[in-house]
Tab-separated table of C-alpha atoms and ligand atoms in Angstrom:
chain	number	residue	atom	x	y	z
A	154	UNK	CA	8.437	26.843	-28.328
A	155	UNK	CA	7.414	25.241	-25.034
A	156	UNK	CA	3.795	26.157	-25.710
A	157	UNK	CA	4.106	24.409	-29.029
A	158	UNK	CA	5.533	21.290	-27.357
A	159	UNK	CA	2.721	21.357	-24.816
A	160	UNK	CA	0.107	21.770	-27.547
A	161	UNK	CA	1.528	18.776	-29.428
A	162	UNK	CA	1.540	16.605	-26.297
A	163	UNK	CA	-2.032	17.564	-25.396
A	164	UNK	CA	-3.085	16.716	-28.962
A	165	UNK	CA	-1.432	13.273	-28.754
A	166	UNK	CA	-3.168	12.697	-25.417
A	167	UNK	CA	-6.485	13.839	-26.772
A	168	UNK	CA	-6.400	11.637	-29.880
A	169	UNK	CA	-4.887	8.731	-27.858
A	170	UNK	CA	-1.877	8.359	-30.138
A	171	UNK	CA	0.433	8.971	-27.150
A	172	UNK	CA	2.670	6.121	-26.047
A	173	UNK	CA	2.424	5.654	-22.263
A	174	UNK	CA	5.147	3.802	-20.383
A	175	UNK	CA	4.410	2.754	-16.804
A	176	UNK	CA	7.628	1.931	-14.945
A	177	UNK	CA	6.900	-0.747	-12.302
A	178	UNK	CA	3.953	-3.106	-12.729
A	179	UNK	CA	2.980	-3.637	-9.092
A	180	UNK	CA	-0.146	-2.657	-7.163
A	181	UNK	CA	0.060	0.944	-8.340
A	182	UNK	CA	1.614	0.642	-11.801
A	183	UNK	CA	-0.527	-2.176	-13.120
A	184	UNK	CA	-3.765	-0.362	-12.224
A	185	UNK	CA	-2.585	2.723	-14.128
A	186	UNK	CA	-1.355	0.726	-17.122
A	187	UNK	CA	-4.669	-1.123	-17.422
A	188	UNK	CA	-6.693	2.072	-17.118
A	189	UNK	CA	-4.551	3.833	-19.744
A	190	UNK	CA	-4.938	0.842	-22.041
A	191	UNK	CA	-8.736	0.851	-21.543
A	192	UNK	CA	-8.703	4.482	-22.672
A	193	UNK	CA	-6.994	3.510	-25.923
A	194	UNK	CA	-3.400	4.618	-25.265
A	195	UNK	CA	-0.474	2.537	-26.496
A	196	UNK	CA	0.795	1.209	-23.167
A	197	UNK	CA	4.074	-0.427	-22.182
A	198	UNK	CA	4.386	-1.876	-18.677
A	199	UNK	CA	8.102	-1.792	-17.892
A	200	UNK	CA	8.934	-4.175	-15.040
A	201	UNK	CA	12.269	-5.551	-13.804
A	202	UNK	CA	10.757	-8.660	-12.173
A	203	UNK	CA	10.697	-11.302	-14.937
A	204	UNK	CA	8.118	-13.472	-13.121
A	205	UNK	CA	5.724	-10.528	-13.167
A	206	UNK	CA	6.445	-9.842	-16.838
A	207	UNK	CA	5.724	-13.479	-17.725
A	208	UNK	CA	2.530	-13.549	-15.656
A	209	UNK	CA	1.266	-10.410	-17.388
A	210	UNK	CA	2.135	-11.717	-20.850
A	211	UNK	CA	0.139	-14.842	-20.011
A	212	UNK	CA	-2.811	-12.667	-18.976
A	213	UNK	CA	-2.476	-13.322	-15.243
A	214	UNK	CA	-2.833	-10.631	-12.595
A	215	UNK	CA	-1.096	-10.704	-9.202
A	216	UNK	CA	-2.839	-7.558	-7.974
A	217	UNK	CA	-6.159	-7.626	-6.085
A	218	UNK	CA	-7.857	-4.785	-7.925
A	219	UNK	CA	-6.919	-5.897	-11.448
A	220	UNK	CA	-8.493	-9.068	-12.847
A	221	UNK	CA	-6.947	-11.547	-15.277
A	222	UNK	CA	-9.718	-10.592	-17.723
A	223	UNK	CA	-8.627	-6.952	-17.607
A	224	UNK	CA	-5.011	-7.933	-18.315
A	225	UNK	CA	-6.102	-10.140	-21.234
A	226	UNK	CA	-8.253	-7.352	-22.679
A	227	UNK	CA	-5.336	-4.934	-22.370
A	228	UNK	CA	-3.061	-7.441	-24.148
A	229	UNK	CA	-5.575	-7.636	-26.974
A	230	UNK	CA	-5.522	-3.825	-27.207
A	231	UNK	CA	-1.744	-3.804	-27.549
A	232	UNK	CA	-0.566	-3.535	-23.920
A	233	UNK	CA	2.978	-4.927	-23.689
A	234	UNK	CA	4.734	-6.035	-20.475
A	235	UNK	CA	8.504	-5.995	-20.776
A	236	UNK	CA	11.791	-5.900	-18.898
A	237	UNK	CA	13.643	-4.559	-21.911
A	238	UNK	CA	14.484	-0.833	-21.541
A	239	UNK	CA	14.571	-0.575	-25.350
A	240	UNK	CA	10.770	-0.770	-25.269
A	241	UNK	CA	10.715	2.657	-23.624
A	242	UNK	CA	11.853	4.343	-26.831
A	243	UNK	CA	9.719	7.146	-28.245
A	244	UNK	CA	7.471	7.391	-25.181
A	245	UNK	CA	5.215	10.407	-24.749
A	246	UNK	CA	4.322	9.828	-21.094
A	247	UNK	CA	6.362	7.922	-18.493
A	248	UNK	CA	4.754	7.211	-15.120
A	249	UNK	CA	7.178	5.986	-12.433
A	250	UNK	CA	5.598	3.686	-9.816
A	251	UNK	CA	8.563	1.857	-8.276
A	252	UNK	CA	8.980	0.881	-4.599
A	253	UNK	CA	10.233	3.331	-1.971
A	254	UNK	CA	11.187	1.147	0.994
A	255	UNK	CA	13.202	1.923	4.108
A	256	UNK	CA	16.678	0.454	4.441
A	257	UNK	CA	17.840	0.383	8.070
A	258	UNK	CA	15.210	3.036	8.837
A	259	UNK	CA	16.444	5.349	6.055
A	260	UNK	CA	14.560	6.130	2.788
A	261	UNK	CA	15.865	3.970	-0.048
A	262	UNK	CA	15.353	5.876	-3.292
A	263	UNK	CA	17.562	3.579	-5.382
A	264	UNK	CA	14.535	2.241	-7.318
A	265	UNK	CA	13.540	5.782	-8.363
A	266	UNK	CA	17.155	6.501	-9.320
A	267	UNK	CA	17.392	3.438	-11.498
A	268	UNK	CA	13.964	4.047	-13.075
A	269	UNK	CA	15.022	7.645	-13.807
A	270	UNK	CA	18.182	6.426	-15.550
A	271	UNK	CA	16.141	4.204	-17.878
A	272	UNK	CA	13.575	6.918	-18.568
A	273	UNK	CA	16.297	9.563	-19.172
A	274	UNK	CA	17.801	7.411	-21.919
A	275	UNK	CA	14.625	7.676	-23.989
A	276	UNK	CA	13.473	11.122	-22.963
A	277	UNK	CA	12.488	13.186	-26.000
A	278	UNK	CA	11.372	16.780	-26.374
A	279	UNK	CA	7.723	17.366	-25.536
A	280	UNK	CA	7.301	14.260	-23.365
A	281	UNK	CA	5.897	14.083	-19.841
A	282	UNK	CA	7.374	12.265	-16.836
A	283	UNK	CA	5.395	11.843	-13.612
A	284	UNK	CA	6.395	10.213	-10.358
A	285	UNK	CA	3.797	8.344	-8.278
A	286	UNK	CA	5.978	6.567	-5.729
A	287	UNK	CA	5.420	7.777	-2.179
A	288	UNK	CA	8.381	9.833	-1.034
A	289	UNK	CA	9.459	12.859	1.014
A	290	UNK	CA	8.885	16.429	-0.224
A	291	UNK	CA	11.685	17.493	-2.536
A	292	UNK	CA	12.302	14.179	-4.312
A	293	UNK	CA	10.859	15.218	-7.679
A	294	UNK	CA	12.840	18.448	-7.867
A	295	UNK	CA	16.047	17.411	-6.147
A	296	UNK	CA	16.476	13.818	-7.256
A	297	UNK	CA	14.280	12.995	-10.240
A	298	UNK	CA	14.704	16.236	-12.152
A	299	UNK	CA	18.548	16.257	-12.185
A	300	UNK	CA	18.607	12.536	-13.100
A	301	UNK	CA	16.335	13.176	-16.076
A	302	UNK	CA	18.207	16.302	-17.120
A	303	UNK	CA	21.473	14.348	-17.507
A	304	UNK	CA	20.079	13.530	-20.958
A	305	UNK	CA	20.634	17.192	-21.865
A	306	UNK	CA	16.957	18.253	-21.923
A	307	UNK	CA	15.536	20.721	-19.368
A	308	UNK	CA	12.321	20.245	-17.400
A	309	UNK	CA	9.844	23.018	-18.139
A	310	UNK	CA	11.626	23.892	-21.380
A	311	UNK	CA	12.096	20.646	-23.263
A	312	UNK	CA	9.947	18.194	-21.330
A	313	UNK	CA	7.257	18.273	-18.640
A	314	UNK	CA	7.654	16.935	-15.126
A	315	UNK	CA	5.206	16.313	-12.287
A	316	UNK	CA	4.276	14.342	-9.215
A	317	UNK	CA	0.940	12.715	-8.445
A	318	UNK	CA	0.598	10.579	-5.321
A	319	UNK	CA	-1.247	7.307	-5.629
A	320	UNK	CA	-4.156	6.869	-3.237
A	321	UNK	CA	-5.424	3.417	-4.200
A	322	UNK	CA	-6.743	1.378	-1.306
A	323	UNK	CA	-6.452	-2.272	-2.364
A	324	UNK	CA	-9.612	-4.212	-1.594
A	325	UNK	CA	-11.784	-1.078	-1.232
A	326	UNK	CA	-14.863	-1.688	-3.392
A	327	UNK	CA	-16.387	1.763	-2.871
A	328	UNK	CA	-13.372	3.952	-3.675
A	329	UNK	CA	-11.350	2.771	-6.633
A	330	UNK	CA	-8.600	4.269	-8.770
A	331	UNK	CA	-11.311	5.811	-10.934
A	332	UNK	CA	-13.461	7.623	-8.372
A	333	UNK	CA	-10.790	8.661	-5.858
A	334	UNK	CA	-9.789	12.290	-6.535
A	335	UNK	CA	-6.181	12.438	-7.713
A	336	UNK	CA	-3.824	15.152	-6.490
A	337	UNK	CA	-1.659	16.445	-9.348
A	338	UNK	CA	1.292	18.820	-9.513
A	339	UNK	CA	3.888	20.069	-11.955
A	340	UNK	CA	7.390	21.525	-11.838
A	341	UNK	CA	5.999	24.595	-13.603
A	342	UNK	CA	2.697	25.866	-15.015
A	343	UNK	CA	2.934	24.019	-18.325
A	344	UNK	CA	3.984	20.787	-16.657
A	345	UNK	CA	0.945	21.080	-14.398
A	346	UNK	CA	-1.268	21.469	-17.485
A	347	UNK	CA	0.247	18.332	-18.995
A	348	UNK	CA	-0.071	16.315	-15.756
A	349	UNK	CA	-3.630	17.522	-15.152
A	350	UNK	CA	-4.685	16.684	-18.697
A	351	UNK	CA	-3.186	13.190	-18.592
A	352	UNK	CA	-4.648	12.210	-15.201
A	353	UNK	CA	-7.910	14.004	-15.972
A	354	UNK	CA	-8.432	11.338	-18.636
A	355	UNK	CA	-7.644	8.475	-16.256
A	356	UNK	CA	-9.755	9.449	-13.222
A	357	UNK	CA	-13.012	11.278	-12.535
A	358	UNK	CA	-11.516	14.197	-10.629
A	359	UNK	CA	-8.081	15.771	-10.286
A	360	UNK	CA	-6.978	18.134	-7.519
A	361	UNK	CA	-4.171	20.445	-8.685
A	362	UNK	CA	-1.772	21.756	-6.039
A	363	UNK	CA	0.878	24.478	-6.179
A	364	UNK	CA	4.113	22.487	-6.295
A	365	UNK	CA	5.492	18.963	-6.517
A	366	UNK	CA	6.654	19.287	-2.886
A	367	UNK	CA	3.098	20.047	-1.801
A	368	UNK	CA	1.791	16.981	-3.635
A	369	UNK	CA	4.525	14.822	-2.081
A	370	UNK	CA	3.535	16.110	1.355
A	371	UNK	CA	-0.187	15.421	0.744
A	372	UNK	CA	0.448	11.682	0.575
A	373	UNK	CA	2.650	11.662	3.677
A	374	UNK	CA	0.159	13.813	5.580
A	375	UNK	CA	-2.667	11.376	4.773
A	376	UNK	CA	-0.709	8.324	5.841
A	377	UNK	CA	0.830	9.942	8.924
A	378	UNK	CA	-2.666	11.058	9.998
A	379	UNK	CA	-3.883	7.473	9.745
A	380	UNK	CA	-0.792	6.014	11.407
A	381	UNK	CA	-1.059	8.386	14.387
A	382	UNK	CA	-4.794	7.815	14.860
A	383	UNK	CA	-4.445	4.041	14.676
A	384	UNK	CA	-1.699	4.299	17.312
A	385	UNK	CA	-4.018	6.408	19.481
A	386	UNK	CA	-6.781	3.785	19.539
A	387	UNK	CA	-4.272	0.957	19.909
A	388	UNK	CA	-2.747	2.527	23.006
A	389	UNK	CA	-6.197	3.358	24.309
A	390	UNK	CA	-7.348	-0.236	23.788
A	391	UNK	CA	-4.540	-1.461	26.065
A	392	UNK	CA	-5.354	1.070	28.790
A	393	UNK	CA	-9.142	0.715	28.504
A	394	UNK	CA	-8.832	-2.983	29.285
A	395	UNK	CA	-6.777	-2.172	32.377
A	396	UNK	CA	-9.464	0.368	33.346
A	397	UNK	CA	-12.191	-2.219	32.831
A	398	UNK	CA	-13.889	-0.225	30.057
A	399	UNK	CA	-15.088	-1.660	26.731
A	400	UNK	CA	-13.080	0.250	24.098
A	401	UNK	CA	-15.192	-1.099	21.222
A	402	UNK	CA	-18.445	0.293	22.671
A	403	UNK	CA	-16.739	3.600	23.465
A	404	UNK	CA	-15.484	3.909	19.871
A	405	UNK	CA	-18.892	3.040	18.480
A	406	UNK	CA	-20.560	5.685	20.633
A	407	UNK	CA	-17.912	8.316	19.812
A	408	UNK	CA	-18.510	7.689	16.120
A	409	UNK	CA	-22.099	8.941	16.480
A	410	UNK	CA	-20.671	12.468	16.802
A	411	UNK	CA	-21.404	13.988	13.405
A	412	UNK	CA	-18.449	16.408	13.435
A	413	UNK	CA	-14.862	16.598	14.674
A	414	UNK	CA	-14.362	12.843	15.073
A	415	UNK	CA	-13.257	10.096	12.679
A	416	UNK	CA	-13.467	6.427	13.498
A	417	UNK	CA	-10.288	4.348	13.801
A	418	UNK	CA	-10.309	0.901	15.366
A	419	UNK	CA	-7.624	-1.036	17.239
A	420	UNK	CA	-5.885	-4.128	15.928
A	421	UNK	CA	-2.720	-6.220	16.086
A	422	UNK	CA	-0.536	-3.486	14.547
A	423	UNK	CA	-0.112	-1.877	11.147
A	424	UNK	CA	1.210	-3.389	7.921
A	425	UNK	CA	1.381	-3.042	4.168
A	426	UNK	CA	3.578	-0.767	2.160
A	427	UNK	CA	2.240	2.508	3.558
A	428	UNK	CA	1.731	3.006	7.298
A	429	UNK	CA	4.859	1.277	8.619
A	430	UNK	CA	7.026	3.100	6.070
A	431	UNK	CA	5.689	6.421	4.734
A	432	UNK	CA	5.582	8.447	7.999
A	433	UNK	CA	9.247	7.564	8.550
A	434	UNK	CA	10.091	9.147	5.167
A	435	UNK	CA	8.615	12.390	6.472
A	436	UNK	CA	10.306	12.091	9.885
A	437	UNK	CA	13.666	11.445	8.187
A	438	UNK	CA	13.300	14.475	5.953
A	439	UNK	CA	12.231	16.737	8.832
A	440	UNK	CA	15.207	15.653	10.945
A	441	UNK	CA	17.650	16.042	8.039
A	442	UNK	CA	16.356	19.413	6.856
A	443	UNK	CA	15.001	21.081	9.972
A	444	UNK	CA	16.990	19.301	12.664
A	445	UNK	CA	13.926	18.287	14.693
A	446	UNK	CA	12.540	14.908	15.602
A	447	UNK	CA	9.014	14.305	14.345
A	448	UNK	CA	7.708	13.106	17.700
A	449	UNK	CA	4.208	12.110	16.606
A	450	UNK	CA	5.688	9.705	14.048
A	451	UNK	CA	8.169	8.249	16.530
A	452	UNK	CA	5.445	7.710	19.124
A	453	UNK	CA	3.050	6.146	16.606
A	454	UNK	CA	5.813	3.843	15.335
A	455	UNK	CA	6.573	2.807	18.887
A	456	UNK	CA	2.936	2.101	19.858
A	457	UNK	CA	2.001	0.304	16.644
A	458	UNK	CA	5.192	-1.805	16.611
A	459	UNK	CA	4.461	-3.030	20.137
A	460	UNK	CA	0.959	-4.270	19.309
A	461	UNK	CA	1.930	-7.738	17.986
A	462	UNK	CA	3.843	-8.348	21.226
A	463	UNK	CA	0.826	-7.221	23.235
A	464	UNK	CA	-1.368	-9.618	21.240
A	465	UNK	CA	1.006	-12.474	22.091
A	466	UNK	CA	0.915	-11.567	25.786
A	467	UNK	CA	-2.904	-11.682	25.702
A	468	UNK	CA	-2.736	-15.057	23.927
A	469	UNK	CA	-0.399	-16.379	26.641
A	470	UNK	CA	-2.777	-15.140	29.364
A	471	UNK	CA	-5.818	-16.687	27.691
A	472	UNK	CA	-4.080	-20.050	27.436
A	473	UNK	CA	-2.826	-19.711	31.001
A	474	UNK	CA	-6.422	-19.304	32.202
A	475	UNK	CA	-7.090	-22.699	30.603
A	476	UNK	CA	-4.033	-24.150	32.405
A	477	UNK	CA	-2.184	-24.364	29.088
A	478	UNK	CA	1.118	-22.917	27.976
A	479	UNK	CA	1.946	-21.341	24.641
A	480	UNK	CA	4.590	-24.037	24.128
A	481	UNK	CA	2.854	-26.937	22.446
A	482	UNK	CA	-0.497	-25.121	22.110
A	483	UNK	CA	-2.172	-25.469	18.728
A	484	UNK	CA	-2.989	-21.946	17.578
A	485	UNK	CA	-4.996	-21.138	14.473
A	486	UNK	CA	-4.324	-17.657	13.057
A	487	UNK	CA	-7.154	-16.274	10.898
A	488	UNK	CA	-6.036	-13.536	8.499
A	489	UNK	CA	-2.422	-13.251	7.376
A	490	UNK	CA	-2.737	-10.222	5.068
A	491	UNK	CA	-2.174	-6.760	6.485
A	492	UNK	CA	-5.813	-5.737	6.179
A	493	UNK	CA	-9.217	-7.084	5.092
A	494	UNK	CA	-9.985	-7.810	1.459
A	495	UNK	CA	-6.386	-7.933	0.259
A	496	UNK	CA	-3.820	-10.637	-0.476
A	497	UNK	CA	-0.946	-8.299	0.385
A	498	UNK	CA	0.968	-9.643	3.381
A	499	UNK	CA	3.946	-7.264	3.182
A	500	UNK	CA	4.831	-6.016	6.695
A	501	UNK	CA	1.710	-7.755	8.017
A	502	UNK	CA	1.484	-7.757	11.837
A	503	UNK	CA	0.069	-11.301	11.570
A	504	UNK	CA	3.530	-12.439	10.486
A	505	UNK	CA	5.090	-10.802	13.545
A	506	UNK	CA	2.535	-12.495	15.823
A	507	UNK	CA	3.260	-15.844	14.114
A	508	UNK	CA	7.019	-15.386	14.532
A	509	UNK	CA	6.667	-14.651	18.285
A	510	UNK	CA	4.371	-17.641	18.827
A	511	UNK	CA	6.696	-19.982	16.929
A	512	UNK	CA	9.660	-18.773	18.964
A	513	UNK	CA	7.688	-19.648	22.107
A	514	UNK	CA	7.153	-23.195	20.826
A	515	UNK	CA	3.504	-22.972	19.708
A	516	UNK	CA	2.118	-25.178	16.953
A	517	UNK	CA	0.947	-22.358	14.651
A	518	UNK	CA	-1.268	-22.785	11.597
A	519	UNK	CA	-2.562	-20.034	9.367
A	520	UNK	CA	-5.649	-19.449	7.263
A	521	UNK	CA	-6.198	-16.687	4.707
A	522	UNK	CA	-8.296	-17.419	1.644
A	523	UNK	CA	-6.951	-14.263	-0.056
A	524	UNK	CA	-3.288	-15.316	-0.057
A	525	UNK	CA	-2.279	-18.089	-2.504
A	526	UNK	CA	-1.283	-21.268	-0.625
A	527	UNK	CA	2.100	-21.306	-2.360
A	528	UNK	CA	2.946	-17.750	-1.195
A	529	UNK	CA	6.423	-17.588	0.243
A	530	UNK	CA	5.369	-16.447	3.722
A	531	UNK	CA	7.952	-15.440	6.296
A	532	UNK	CA	7.790	-17.248	8.641
A	533	UNK	CA	6.573	-20.245	6.633
A	534	UNK	CA	3.326	-21.525	8.174
A	535	UNK	CA	1.252	-24.644	7.539
A	536	UNK	CA	-1.800	-23.296	5.678
A	537	UNK	CA	-5.149	-24.818	6.646
A	538	UNK	CA	-8.841	-24.254	5.972
A	539	UNK	CA	-10.982	-22.557	8.538
A	540	UNK	CA	-13.316	-25.530	8.954
A	541	UNK	CA	-14.891	-27.389	11.797
A	542	UNK	CA	-12.031	-29.846	12.333
A	543	UNK	CA	-9.336	-27.141	12.432
A	544	UNK	CA	-11.430	-24.940	14.711
A	545	UNK	CA	-12.155	-27.809	17.100
A	546	UNK	CA	-8.552	-29.023	17.119
A	547	UNK	CA	-7.074	-25.597	17.923
A	548	UNK	CA	-6.478	-24.683	21.567
A	549	UNK	CA	-6.965	-21.089	20.494
A	550	UNK	CA	-8.254	-19.366	17.356
A	551	UNK	CA	-6.954	-15.828	16.844
A	552	UNK	CA	-8.715	-13.418	14.469
A	553	UNK	CA	-6.055	-11.042	13.140
A	554	UNK	CA	-7.835	-9.703	10.038
A	555	UNK	CA	-11.581	-9.150	9.688
A	556	UNK	CA	-11.899	-10.522	6.165
A	557	UNK	CA	-15.572	-10.564	5.025
A	558	UNK	CA	-15.346	-14.189	3.992
A	559	UNK	CA	-14.329	-15.707	7.338
A	560	UNK	CA	-16.970	-18.215	8.488
A	561	UNK	CA	-17.940	-16.305	11.629
A	562	UNK	CA	-20.896	-18.576	12.513
A	563	UNK	CA	-18.690	-21.662	12.388
A	564	UNK	CA	-16.036	-19.941	14.468
A	565	UNK	CA	-18.664	-19.207	17.161
A	566	UNK	CA	-19.954	-22.752	17.040
A	567	UNK	CA	-16.756	-24.808	16.847
A	568	UNK	CA	-13.779	-22.841	18.149
A	569	UNK	CA	-12.868	-23.884	21.693
A	570	UNK	CA	-11.460	-20.471	22.530
A	571	UNK	CA	-11.197	-17.272	20.469
A	572	UNK	CA	-9.089	-14.134	20.720
A	573	UNK	CA	-10.568	-11.481	18.422
A	574	UNK	CA	-8.163	-8.589	17.784
A	575	UNK	CA	-10.536	-6.823	15.345
A	576	UNK	CA	-13.785	-6.636	17.288
A	577	UNK	CA	-15.688	-8.507	14.578
A	578	UNK	CA	-17.183	-10.997	17.096
A	579	UNK	CA	-18.658	-8.266	19.288
A	580	UNK	CA	-22.280	-8.956	18.455
A	581	UNK	CA	-21.838	-12.728	18.561
A	582	UNK	CA	-21.840	-15.364	21.267
A	583	UNK	CA	-18.382	-16.924	21.503
A	584	UNK	CA	-15.999	-18.195	24.124
A	585	UNK	CA	-12.975	-15.951	24.441
A	586	UNK	CA	-11.999	-12.306	24.487
A	587	UNK	CA	-11.768	-9.198	22.358
A	588	UNK	CA	-8.571	-7.148	22.146
B	137	NAD	N1	0.320	-0.601	-2.744
B	137	NAD	C1	-0.371	0.459	-2.388
B	137	NAD	O1	-1.486	0.342	-1.904
B	137	NAD	C2	0.191	1.867	-2.571
B	137	NAD	C3	-0.697	2.931	-2.433
B	137	NAD	C4	-0.217	4.215	-2.624
B	137	NAD	C5	1.129	4.418	-2.913
B	137	NAD	N2	1.980	3.372	-3.032
B	137	NAD	C6	3.378	3.677	-3.368
B	137	NAD	O2	3.591	3.403	-4.757
B	137	NAD	C7	4.897	2.872	-4.975
B	137	NAD	C8	4.802	1.502	-5.611
B	137	NAD	O3	4.091	0.651	-4.716
B	137	NAD	P1	3.531	-0.775	-5.159
B	137	NAD	O4	2.704	-1.239	-4.022
B	137	NAD	O5	2.968	-0.701	-6.511
B	137	NAD	O6	4.911	-1.593	-5.181
B	137	NAD	P2	5.143	-3.032	-5.837
B	137	NAD	O7	6.366	-3.561	-5.177
B	137	NAD	O8	3.889	-3.823	-5.840
B	137	NAD	O9	5.462	-2.685	-7.362
B	137	NAD	C9	6.589	-1.987	-7.776
B	137	NAD	C10	7.164	-2.722	-8.982
B	137	NAD	O10	8.248	-1.965	-9.523
B	137	NAD	C11	9.206	-2.890	-10.020
B	137	NAD	N3	10.466	-2.170	-10.185
B	137	NAD	C12	11.394	-1.830	-9.245
B	137	NAD	N4	12.379	-1.103	-9.803
B	137	NAD	C13	12.084	-0.980	-11.125
B	137	NAD	C14	12.701	-0.322	-12.208
B	137	NAD	N5	13.832	0.367	-12.043
B	137	NAD	N6	12.127	-0.415	-13.423
B	137	NAD	C15	10.979	-1.102	-13.600
B	137	NAD	N7	10.326	-1.742	-12.599
B	137	NAD	C16	10.867	-1.662	-11.369
B	137	NAD	C17	9.219	-3.982	-8.980
B	137	NAD	O11	9.745	-5.182	-9.494
B	137	NAD	C18	7.728	-4.095	-8.639
B	137	NAD	O12	7.058	-5.068	-9.422
B	137	NAD	C19	5.578	2.891	-3.606
B	137	NAD	O13	6.249	4.095	-3.454
B	137	NAD	C20	4.400	2.829	-2.643
B	137	NAD	O14	4.717	3.397	-1.393
B	137	NAD	C21	1.532	2.093	-2.887
């Protein structure tokens, strides 16, 4: 019977008659919904945030890697954004892409729980449910599966269940959703077949793994690896300066080693929805299940969290050398997003730097062409252009994000003093210092 259900689902996927519901229309969910719509599936984007639903219905995108044109084309092909759970009825595939934040340092899975409740209501025999939200190993089997099974159907017998971590890197032009291999897993063999078939249509290459727990761990391994290595170069950058050694040149030279080394560069800290959060999901799970502290994660958290404060101390020293104090100094912050090429400012270290400087009485202004001027930044900052008059009027210009579109020549020419936390001014003549 299950083979029959699987055969029917694969047929509906193959002839594109399947109805695909993507729960959560954020950075991850919208990309998947648009791709599924481009492939000819009937797609519903289920989203609890009404502003997002309205924007999508009007053909507007709020996600870097999805254009308004793509949303409009999807709408023409039948894509429907909705906050009405009734629109989930008769789905064949449900992909859950809701947030997984930390609340007081503890994983908050309430969004997955509530998404699962809505999906369970419309679960029918022969359908597929996959989870994409980043979470600790065990979530799919121990939390999602029982929530879905409250509807009376059994995973592996009546419906198919899997986990596939999202790897999108917003703003990365070379590796997109399409050409980044996608790790896929299933609760059982048939579920894996269903998951592999569905994602195999969406992306160029899938990478099947043995269990949903393994796939959950893959994502946390990747992000913990990055978090730890960023912390390593951040700590080294602080010490190298004290040792009188140029960390940027050392990193560049180390990167010439063709094996056994990967380049990571220092900066004002880590931000976004991944590095400051995901490793702590893993550390929490390890401590809960195994009773051990995940020391690498704790250390990396500690080092990376201290970077904004270190940046502020360097700013204070630079101003001091000019016989100026932070209080009353006009400071222009360049780059408010958490990384280059994105408009995402969630958990951005730039915001932490801004908050410290404001608390010290500085006159702080911010520039970031990627973030809409009406964005509700915290702390709120006067937004200015990065032009000659702003550069000349600032006592100090601080580069916090190495966006491609910053006017580097003008910064060299007109900024009175520069503090570059990203090393992007290394090859240029400017007055100031690198991190
Ligand atoms: N942004 C990234 O680059 C990225 C990359 C890989 C993995 N992830 C992971 O993917 C998940 C989603 O991240 P995101 O960046 O897309 O988040 P996001 O906040 O941009 O989008 C999630 C959306 O889900 C909606 N939502 C919340 N609960 C809902 C519910 N019950 N039903 C319907 N909609 C609901 C929210 O309103 C929001 O619009 C997280 O677990 C994140 O860690 C994100």
